[in-house]
GROMACS .gro file of C-alpha atoms in nm:
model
  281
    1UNK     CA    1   0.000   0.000   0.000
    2UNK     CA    2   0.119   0.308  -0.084
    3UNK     CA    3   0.164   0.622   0.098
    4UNK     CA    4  -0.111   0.807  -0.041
    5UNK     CA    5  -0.336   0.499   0.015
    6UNK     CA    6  -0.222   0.474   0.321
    7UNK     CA    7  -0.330   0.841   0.415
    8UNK     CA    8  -0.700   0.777   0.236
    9UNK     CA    9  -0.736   0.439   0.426
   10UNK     CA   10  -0.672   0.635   0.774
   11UNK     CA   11  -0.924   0.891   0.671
   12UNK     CA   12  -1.150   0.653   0.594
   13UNK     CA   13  -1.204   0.492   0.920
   14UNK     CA   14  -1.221   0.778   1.095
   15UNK     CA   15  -1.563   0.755   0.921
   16UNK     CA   16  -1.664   0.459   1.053
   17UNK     CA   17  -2.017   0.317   1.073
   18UNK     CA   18  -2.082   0.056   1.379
   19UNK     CA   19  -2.359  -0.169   1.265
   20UNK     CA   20  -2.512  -0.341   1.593
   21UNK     CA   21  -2.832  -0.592   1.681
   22UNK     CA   22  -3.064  -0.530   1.914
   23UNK     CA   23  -2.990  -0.821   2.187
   24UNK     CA   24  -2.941  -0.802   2.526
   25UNK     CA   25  -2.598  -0.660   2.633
   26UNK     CA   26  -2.535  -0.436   2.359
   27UNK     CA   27  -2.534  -0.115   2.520
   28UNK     CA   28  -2.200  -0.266   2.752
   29UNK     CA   29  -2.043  -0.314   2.407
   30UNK     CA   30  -2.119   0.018   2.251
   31UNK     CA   31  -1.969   0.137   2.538
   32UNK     CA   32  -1.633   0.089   2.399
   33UNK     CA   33  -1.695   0.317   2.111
   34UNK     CA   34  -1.538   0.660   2.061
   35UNK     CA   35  -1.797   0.906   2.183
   36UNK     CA   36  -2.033   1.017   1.885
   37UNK     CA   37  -1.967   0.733   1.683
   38UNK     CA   38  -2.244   0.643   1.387
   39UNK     CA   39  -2.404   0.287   1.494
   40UNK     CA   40  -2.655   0.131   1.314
   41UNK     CA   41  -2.888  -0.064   1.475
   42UNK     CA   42  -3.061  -0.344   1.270
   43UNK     CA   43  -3.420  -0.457   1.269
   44UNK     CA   44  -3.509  -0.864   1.295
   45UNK     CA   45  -3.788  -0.981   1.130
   46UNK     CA   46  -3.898  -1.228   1.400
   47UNK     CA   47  -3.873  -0.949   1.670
   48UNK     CA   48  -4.026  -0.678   1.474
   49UNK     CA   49  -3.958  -0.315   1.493
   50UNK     CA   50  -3.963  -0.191   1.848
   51UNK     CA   51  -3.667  -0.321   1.923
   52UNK     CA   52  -3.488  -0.128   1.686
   53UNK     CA   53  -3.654   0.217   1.823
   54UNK     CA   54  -3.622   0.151   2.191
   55UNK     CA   55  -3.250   0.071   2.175
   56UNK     CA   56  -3.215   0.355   1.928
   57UNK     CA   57  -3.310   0.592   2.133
   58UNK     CA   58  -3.149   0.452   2.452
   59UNK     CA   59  -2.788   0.514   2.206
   60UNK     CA   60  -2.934   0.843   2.116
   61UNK     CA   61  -2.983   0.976   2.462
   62UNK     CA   62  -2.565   0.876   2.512
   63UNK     CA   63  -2.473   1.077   2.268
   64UNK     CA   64  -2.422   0.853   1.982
   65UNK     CA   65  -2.526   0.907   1.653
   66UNK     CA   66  -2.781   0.645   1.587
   67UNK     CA   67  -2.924   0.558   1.244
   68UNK     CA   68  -3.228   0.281   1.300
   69UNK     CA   69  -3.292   0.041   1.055
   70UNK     CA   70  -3.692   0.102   0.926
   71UNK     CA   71  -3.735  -0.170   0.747
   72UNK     CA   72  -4.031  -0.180   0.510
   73UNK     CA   73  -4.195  -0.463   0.579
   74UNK     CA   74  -4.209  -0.441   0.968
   75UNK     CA   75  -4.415  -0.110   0.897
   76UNK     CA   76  -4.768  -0.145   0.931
   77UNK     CA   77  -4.927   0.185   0.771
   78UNK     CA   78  -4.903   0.540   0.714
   79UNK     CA   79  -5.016   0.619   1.074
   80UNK     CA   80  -4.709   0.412   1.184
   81UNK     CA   81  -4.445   0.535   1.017
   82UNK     CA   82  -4.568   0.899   1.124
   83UNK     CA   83  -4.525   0.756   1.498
   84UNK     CA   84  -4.219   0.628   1.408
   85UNK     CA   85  -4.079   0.900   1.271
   86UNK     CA   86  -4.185   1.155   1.568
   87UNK     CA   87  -4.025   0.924   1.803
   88UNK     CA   88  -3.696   0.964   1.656
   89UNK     CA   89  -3.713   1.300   1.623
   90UNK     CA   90  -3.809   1.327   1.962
   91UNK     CA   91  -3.496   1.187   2.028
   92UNK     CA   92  -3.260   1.398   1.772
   93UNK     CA   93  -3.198   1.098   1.553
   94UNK     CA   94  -3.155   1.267   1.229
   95UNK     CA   95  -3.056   0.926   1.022
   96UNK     CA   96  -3.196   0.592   0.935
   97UNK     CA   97  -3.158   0.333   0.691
   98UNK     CA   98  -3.425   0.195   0.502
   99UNK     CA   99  -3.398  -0.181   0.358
  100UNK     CA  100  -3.652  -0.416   0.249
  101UNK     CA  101  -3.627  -0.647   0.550
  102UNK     CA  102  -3.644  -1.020   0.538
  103UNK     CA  103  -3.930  -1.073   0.669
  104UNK     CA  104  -4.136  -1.321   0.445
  105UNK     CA  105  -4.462  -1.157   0.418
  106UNK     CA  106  -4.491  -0.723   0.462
  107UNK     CA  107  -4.721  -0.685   0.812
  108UNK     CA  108  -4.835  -0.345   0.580
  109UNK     CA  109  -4.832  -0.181   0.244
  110UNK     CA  110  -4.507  -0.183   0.139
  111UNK     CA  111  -4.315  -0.520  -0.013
  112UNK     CA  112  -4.009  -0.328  -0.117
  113UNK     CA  113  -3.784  -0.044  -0.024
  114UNK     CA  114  -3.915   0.228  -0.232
  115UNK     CA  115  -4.228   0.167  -0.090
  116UNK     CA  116  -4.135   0.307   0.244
  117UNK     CA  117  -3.904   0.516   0.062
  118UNK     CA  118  -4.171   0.705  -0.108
  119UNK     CA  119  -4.425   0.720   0.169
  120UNK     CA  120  -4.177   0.903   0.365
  121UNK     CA  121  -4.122   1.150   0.098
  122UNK     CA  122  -4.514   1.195   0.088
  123UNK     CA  123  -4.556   1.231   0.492
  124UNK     CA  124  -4.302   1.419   0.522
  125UNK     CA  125  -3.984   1.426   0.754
  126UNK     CA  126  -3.702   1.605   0.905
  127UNK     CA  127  -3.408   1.380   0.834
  128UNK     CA  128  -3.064   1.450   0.696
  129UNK     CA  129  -2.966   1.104   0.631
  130UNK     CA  130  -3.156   0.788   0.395
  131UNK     CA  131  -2.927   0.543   0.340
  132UNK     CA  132  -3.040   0.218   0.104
  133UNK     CA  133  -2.903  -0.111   0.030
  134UNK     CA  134  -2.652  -0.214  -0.239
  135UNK     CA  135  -2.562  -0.552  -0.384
  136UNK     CA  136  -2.209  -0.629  -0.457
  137UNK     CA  137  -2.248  -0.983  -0.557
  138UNK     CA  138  -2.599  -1.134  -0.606
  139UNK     CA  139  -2.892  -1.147  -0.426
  140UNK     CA  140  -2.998  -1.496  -0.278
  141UNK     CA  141  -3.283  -1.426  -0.399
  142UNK     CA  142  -3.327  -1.099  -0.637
  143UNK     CA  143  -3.229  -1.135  -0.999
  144UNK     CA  144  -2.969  -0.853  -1.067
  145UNK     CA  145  -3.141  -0.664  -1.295
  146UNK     CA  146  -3.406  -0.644  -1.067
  147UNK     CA  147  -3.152  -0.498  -0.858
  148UNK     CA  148  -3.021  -0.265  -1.052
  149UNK     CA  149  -3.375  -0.114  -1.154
  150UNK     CA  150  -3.465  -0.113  -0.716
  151UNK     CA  151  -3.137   0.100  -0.693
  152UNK     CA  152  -3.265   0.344  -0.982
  153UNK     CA  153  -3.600   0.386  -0.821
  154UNK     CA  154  -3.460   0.411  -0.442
  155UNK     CA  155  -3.171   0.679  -0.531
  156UNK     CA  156  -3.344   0.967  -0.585
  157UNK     CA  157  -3.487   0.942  -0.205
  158UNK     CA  158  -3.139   0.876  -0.071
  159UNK     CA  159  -2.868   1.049   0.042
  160UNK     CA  160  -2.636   0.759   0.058
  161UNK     CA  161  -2.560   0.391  -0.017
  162UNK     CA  162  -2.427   0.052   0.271
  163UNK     CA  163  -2.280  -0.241   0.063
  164UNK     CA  164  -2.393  -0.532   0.164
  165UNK     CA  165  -2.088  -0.838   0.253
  166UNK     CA  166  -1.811  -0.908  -0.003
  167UNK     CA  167  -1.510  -1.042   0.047
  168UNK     CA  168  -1.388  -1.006  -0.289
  169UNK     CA  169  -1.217  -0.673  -0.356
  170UNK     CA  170  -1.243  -0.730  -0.775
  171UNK     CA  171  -1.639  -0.740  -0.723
  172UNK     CA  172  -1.649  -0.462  -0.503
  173UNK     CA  173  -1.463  -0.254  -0.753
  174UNK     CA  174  -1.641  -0.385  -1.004
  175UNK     CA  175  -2.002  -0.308  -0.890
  176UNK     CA  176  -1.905   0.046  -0.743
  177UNK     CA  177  -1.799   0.081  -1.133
  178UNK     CA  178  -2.139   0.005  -1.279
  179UNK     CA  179  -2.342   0.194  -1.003
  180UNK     CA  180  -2.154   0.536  -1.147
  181UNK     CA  181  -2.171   0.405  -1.505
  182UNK     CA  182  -2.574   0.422  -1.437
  183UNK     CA  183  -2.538   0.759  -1.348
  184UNK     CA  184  -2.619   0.713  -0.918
  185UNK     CA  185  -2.354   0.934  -0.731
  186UNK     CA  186  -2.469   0.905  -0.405
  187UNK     CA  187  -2.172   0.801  -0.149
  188UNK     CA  188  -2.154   0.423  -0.080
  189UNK     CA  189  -2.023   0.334   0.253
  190UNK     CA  190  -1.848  -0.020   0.197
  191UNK     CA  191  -1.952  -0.301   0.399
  192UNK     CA  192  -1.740  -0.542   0.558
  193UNK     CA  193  -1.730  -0.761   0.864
  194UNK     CA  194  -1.588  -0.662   1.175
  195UNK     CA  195  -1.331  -0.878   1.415
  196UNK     CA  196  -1.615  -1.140   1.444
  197UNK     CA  197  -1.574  -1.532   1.403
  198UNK     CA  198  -1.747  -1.721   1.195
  199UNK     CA  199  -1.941  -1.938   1.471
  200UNK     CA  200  -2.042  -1.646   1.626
  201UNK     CA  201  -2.156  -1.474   1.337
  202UNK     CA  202  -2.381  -1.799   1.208
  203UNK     CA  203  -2.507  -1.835   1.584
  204UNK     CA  204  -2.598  -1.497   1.599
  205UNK     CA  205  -2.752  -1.479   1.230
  206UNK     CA  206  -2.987  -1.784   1.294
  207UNK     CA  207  -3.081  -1.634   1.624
  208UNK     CA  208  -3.191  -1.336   1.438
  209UNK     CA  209  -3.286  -1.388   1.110
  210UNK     CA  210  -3.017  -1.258   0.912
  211UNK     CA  211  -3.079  -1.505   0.627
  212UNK     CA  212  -2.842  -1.330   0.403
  213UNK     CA  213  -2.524  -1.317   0.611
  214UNK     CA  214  -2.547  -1.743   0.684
  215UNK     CA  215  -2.620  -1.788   0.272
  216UNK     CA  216  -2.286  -1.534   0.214
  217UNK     CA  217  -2.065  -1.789   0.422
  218UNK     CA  218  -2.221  -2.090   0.276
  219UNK     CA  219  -2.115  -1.983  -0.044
  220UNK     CA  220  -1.744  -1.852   0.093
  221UNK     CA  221  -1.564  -2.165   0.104
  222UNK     CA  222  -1.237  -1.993   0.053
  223UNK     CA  223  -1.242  -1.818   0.384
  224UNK     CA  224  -1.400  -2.056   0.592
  225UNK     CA  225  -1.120  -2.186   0.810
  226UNK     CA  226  -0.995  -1.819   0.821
  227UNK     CA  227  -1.344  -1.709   0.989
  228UNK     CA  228  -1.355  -2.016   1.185
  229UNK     CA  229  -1.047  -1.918   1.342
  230UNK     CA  230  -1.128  -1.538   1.378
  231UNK     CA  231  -1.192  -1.317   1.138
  232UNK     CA  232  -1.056  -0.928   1.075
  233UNK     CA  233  -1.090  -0.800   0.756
  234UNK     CA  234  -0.715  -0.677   0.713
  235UNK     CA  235  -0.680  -0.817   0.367
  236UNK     CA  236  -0.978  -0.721   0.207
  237UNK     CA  237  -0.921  -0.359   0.361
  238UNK     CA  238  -0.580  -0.328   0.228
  239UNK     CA  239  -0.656  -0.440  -0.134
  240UNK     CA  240  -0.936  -0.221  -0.142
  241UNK     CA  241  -0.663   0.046  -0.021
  242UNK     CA  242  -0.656   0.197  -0.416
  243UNK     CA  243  -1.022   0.206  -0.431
  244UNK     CA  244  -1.101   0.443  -0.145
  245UNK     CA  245  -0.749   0.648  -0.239
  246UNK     CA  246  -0.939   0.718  -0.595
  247UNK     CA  247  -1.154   1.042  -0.519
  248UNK     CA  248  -1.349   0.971  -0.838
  249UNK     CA  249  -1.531   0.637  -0.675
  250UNK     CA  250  -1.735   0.847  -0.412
  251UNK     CA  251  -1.642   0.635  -0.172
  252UNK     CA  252  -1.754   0.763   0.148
  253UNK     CA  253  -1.634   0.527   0.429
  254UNK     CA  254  -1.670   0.197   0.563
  255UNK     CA  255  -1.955  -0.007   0.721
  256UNK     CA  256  -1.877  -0.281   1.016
  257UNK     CA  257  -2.096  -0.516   1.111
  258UNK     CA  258  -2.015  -0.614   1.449
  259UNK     CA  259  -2.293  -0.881   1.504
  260UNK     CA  260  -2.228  -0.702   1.823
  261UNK     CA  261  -1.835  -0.816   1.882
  262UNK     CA  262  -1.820  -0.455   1.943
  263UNK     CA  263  -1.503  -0.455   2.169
  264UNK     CA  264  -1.277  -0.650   1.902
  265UNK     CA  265  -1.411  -0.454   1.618
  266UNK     CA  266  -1.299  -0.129   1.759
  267UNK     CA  267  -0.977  -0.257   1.868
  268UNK     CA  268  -0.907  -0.373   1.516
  269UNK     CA  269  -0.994  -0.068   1.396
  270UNK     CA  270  -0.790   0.150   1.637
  271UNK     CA  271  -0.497  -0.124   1.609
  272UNK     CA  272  -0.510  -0.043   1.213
  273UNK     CA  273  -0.553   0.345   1.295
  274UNK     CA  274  -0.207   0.338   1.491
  275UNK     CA  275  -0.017   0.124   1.215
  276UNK     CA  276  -0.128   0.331   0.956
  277UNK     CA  277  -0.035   0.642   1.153
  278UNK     CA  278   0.337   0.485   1.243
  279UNK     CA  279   0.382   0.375   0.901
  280UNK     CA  280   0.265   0.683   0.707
  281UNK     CA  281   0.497   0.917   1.028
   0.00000   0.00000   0.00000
């Protein structure tokens, strides 16, 4: 990695998102967090949204800045997502994130995304954040043009993009090039895991519902005695070093998902911080 790499790497993660669940004994973890960081807090389809918003705004109120996951299928109606959304202004949450959710059937109106996506824009709201989904590889589920078209519809109610897993640096590359051949040039925060291991993380997923993350490491045999061992995502940060050094990619940070291994996340990332410091000094 080279020196000016090096420099845009170490910039990079000081704009760090935390991505966290909502399970008992995350607030000890997020403790361990530089004051004001950005976390994330999913939503599980099996738990349903309230989870989400009470732990949101338990973060809020210690000075984090909290973007809640409101995904569209745990909405019910109109009159919800107005309650929703006057709860976290209530408490100064000024973000959230706004997937699909994998829940299998929508308890309301809206199936997709840009169904929530647009009923916000109708009621009306005082965010400054609406960040969406993006597909690196392909969905388990989604043909990719399908995909593609969701992304073309959801951008123009956005303000940013989240990656979803990839461990391959070539794909990542590769689909950041083809969302600004399309003509979207809203800032994509890359996603990759945090210091988790791979039991963990496939405990944890089942637990919750995160179908998507146990299908990605089904499919990565490559890494699998690497995540089984413990997993830090060193490699895939340092060949994606050229990537965020290249202005012209809009790449605006990077997104961890800590599946709550909050504590070894941010000492990776601090650990990384001070080696990039020492070797750039």
């Amino acid at each position: 990695m080279d020196s000016h790499a090096r420099t845009a790497v170490r910039r990079s993660f000081a704009n760090t998102r935390f991505e966290v669940l909502p399970l008992a004994g995350v607030e000890d973890q997020v403790a361990y967090l530089p004051p004001g960081a950005t976390v994330t807090v999913t939503a599980s389809p099996t738990r349903g949204i309230a989870p989400t918003i009470v732990l949101a705004e338990r973060l809020a109120a210690q000075g984090l800045r909290v973007v809640p996951h409101l995904a569209a299928r745990l909405v019910r109606d109109r009159a919800h997502l107005a309650g929703l959304l006057q709860r976290l202004e209530a408490s100064g949450i000024r973000d959230v994130f706004v997937p699909a959710g994998d829940a299998p059937e929508p308890v309301g109106p809206y199936a997709a995304a840009v169904d929530l996506l647009r009923e916000l824009a109708d009621v009306g709201h005082s965010l400054d954040g609406i960040g969406i989904t993006g597909y690196p590889e392909s969905h388990a589920f989604i043909p990719d043009d399908e995909t593609i078209r969701a992304m073309a519809a959801k951008a123009p109610y956005a303000t940013h993009i989240v990656s979803q897993i990839c461990y391959d640096p070539a794909t990542i590359a590769a689909w950041v090039a083809a969302v600004r051949a399309r003509g979207i040039e809203l800032p994509i925060y890359v996603g990759v895991p945090g210091a988790v291991d791979r039991a963990r993380l496939m405990r944890i997923s089942l637990r919750v519902g995160l179908g998507d993350s146990v299908r990605f490491l089904r499919k990565q045999t490559g890494v699998v005695a690497r995540l089984m061992a413990g997993y830090t995502p060193d490699d895939l940060v340092v060949r994606l070093a050229p990537l965020i050094a290249d202005a012209a990619t809009g790449l605006a940070g990077w997104h961890l998902f800590t599946f709550n291994e909050i504590a070894k996340t941010e000492q990776w990332r601090r650990q990384l911080l001070d080696l990039s410091e020492g070797a750039h000094a």
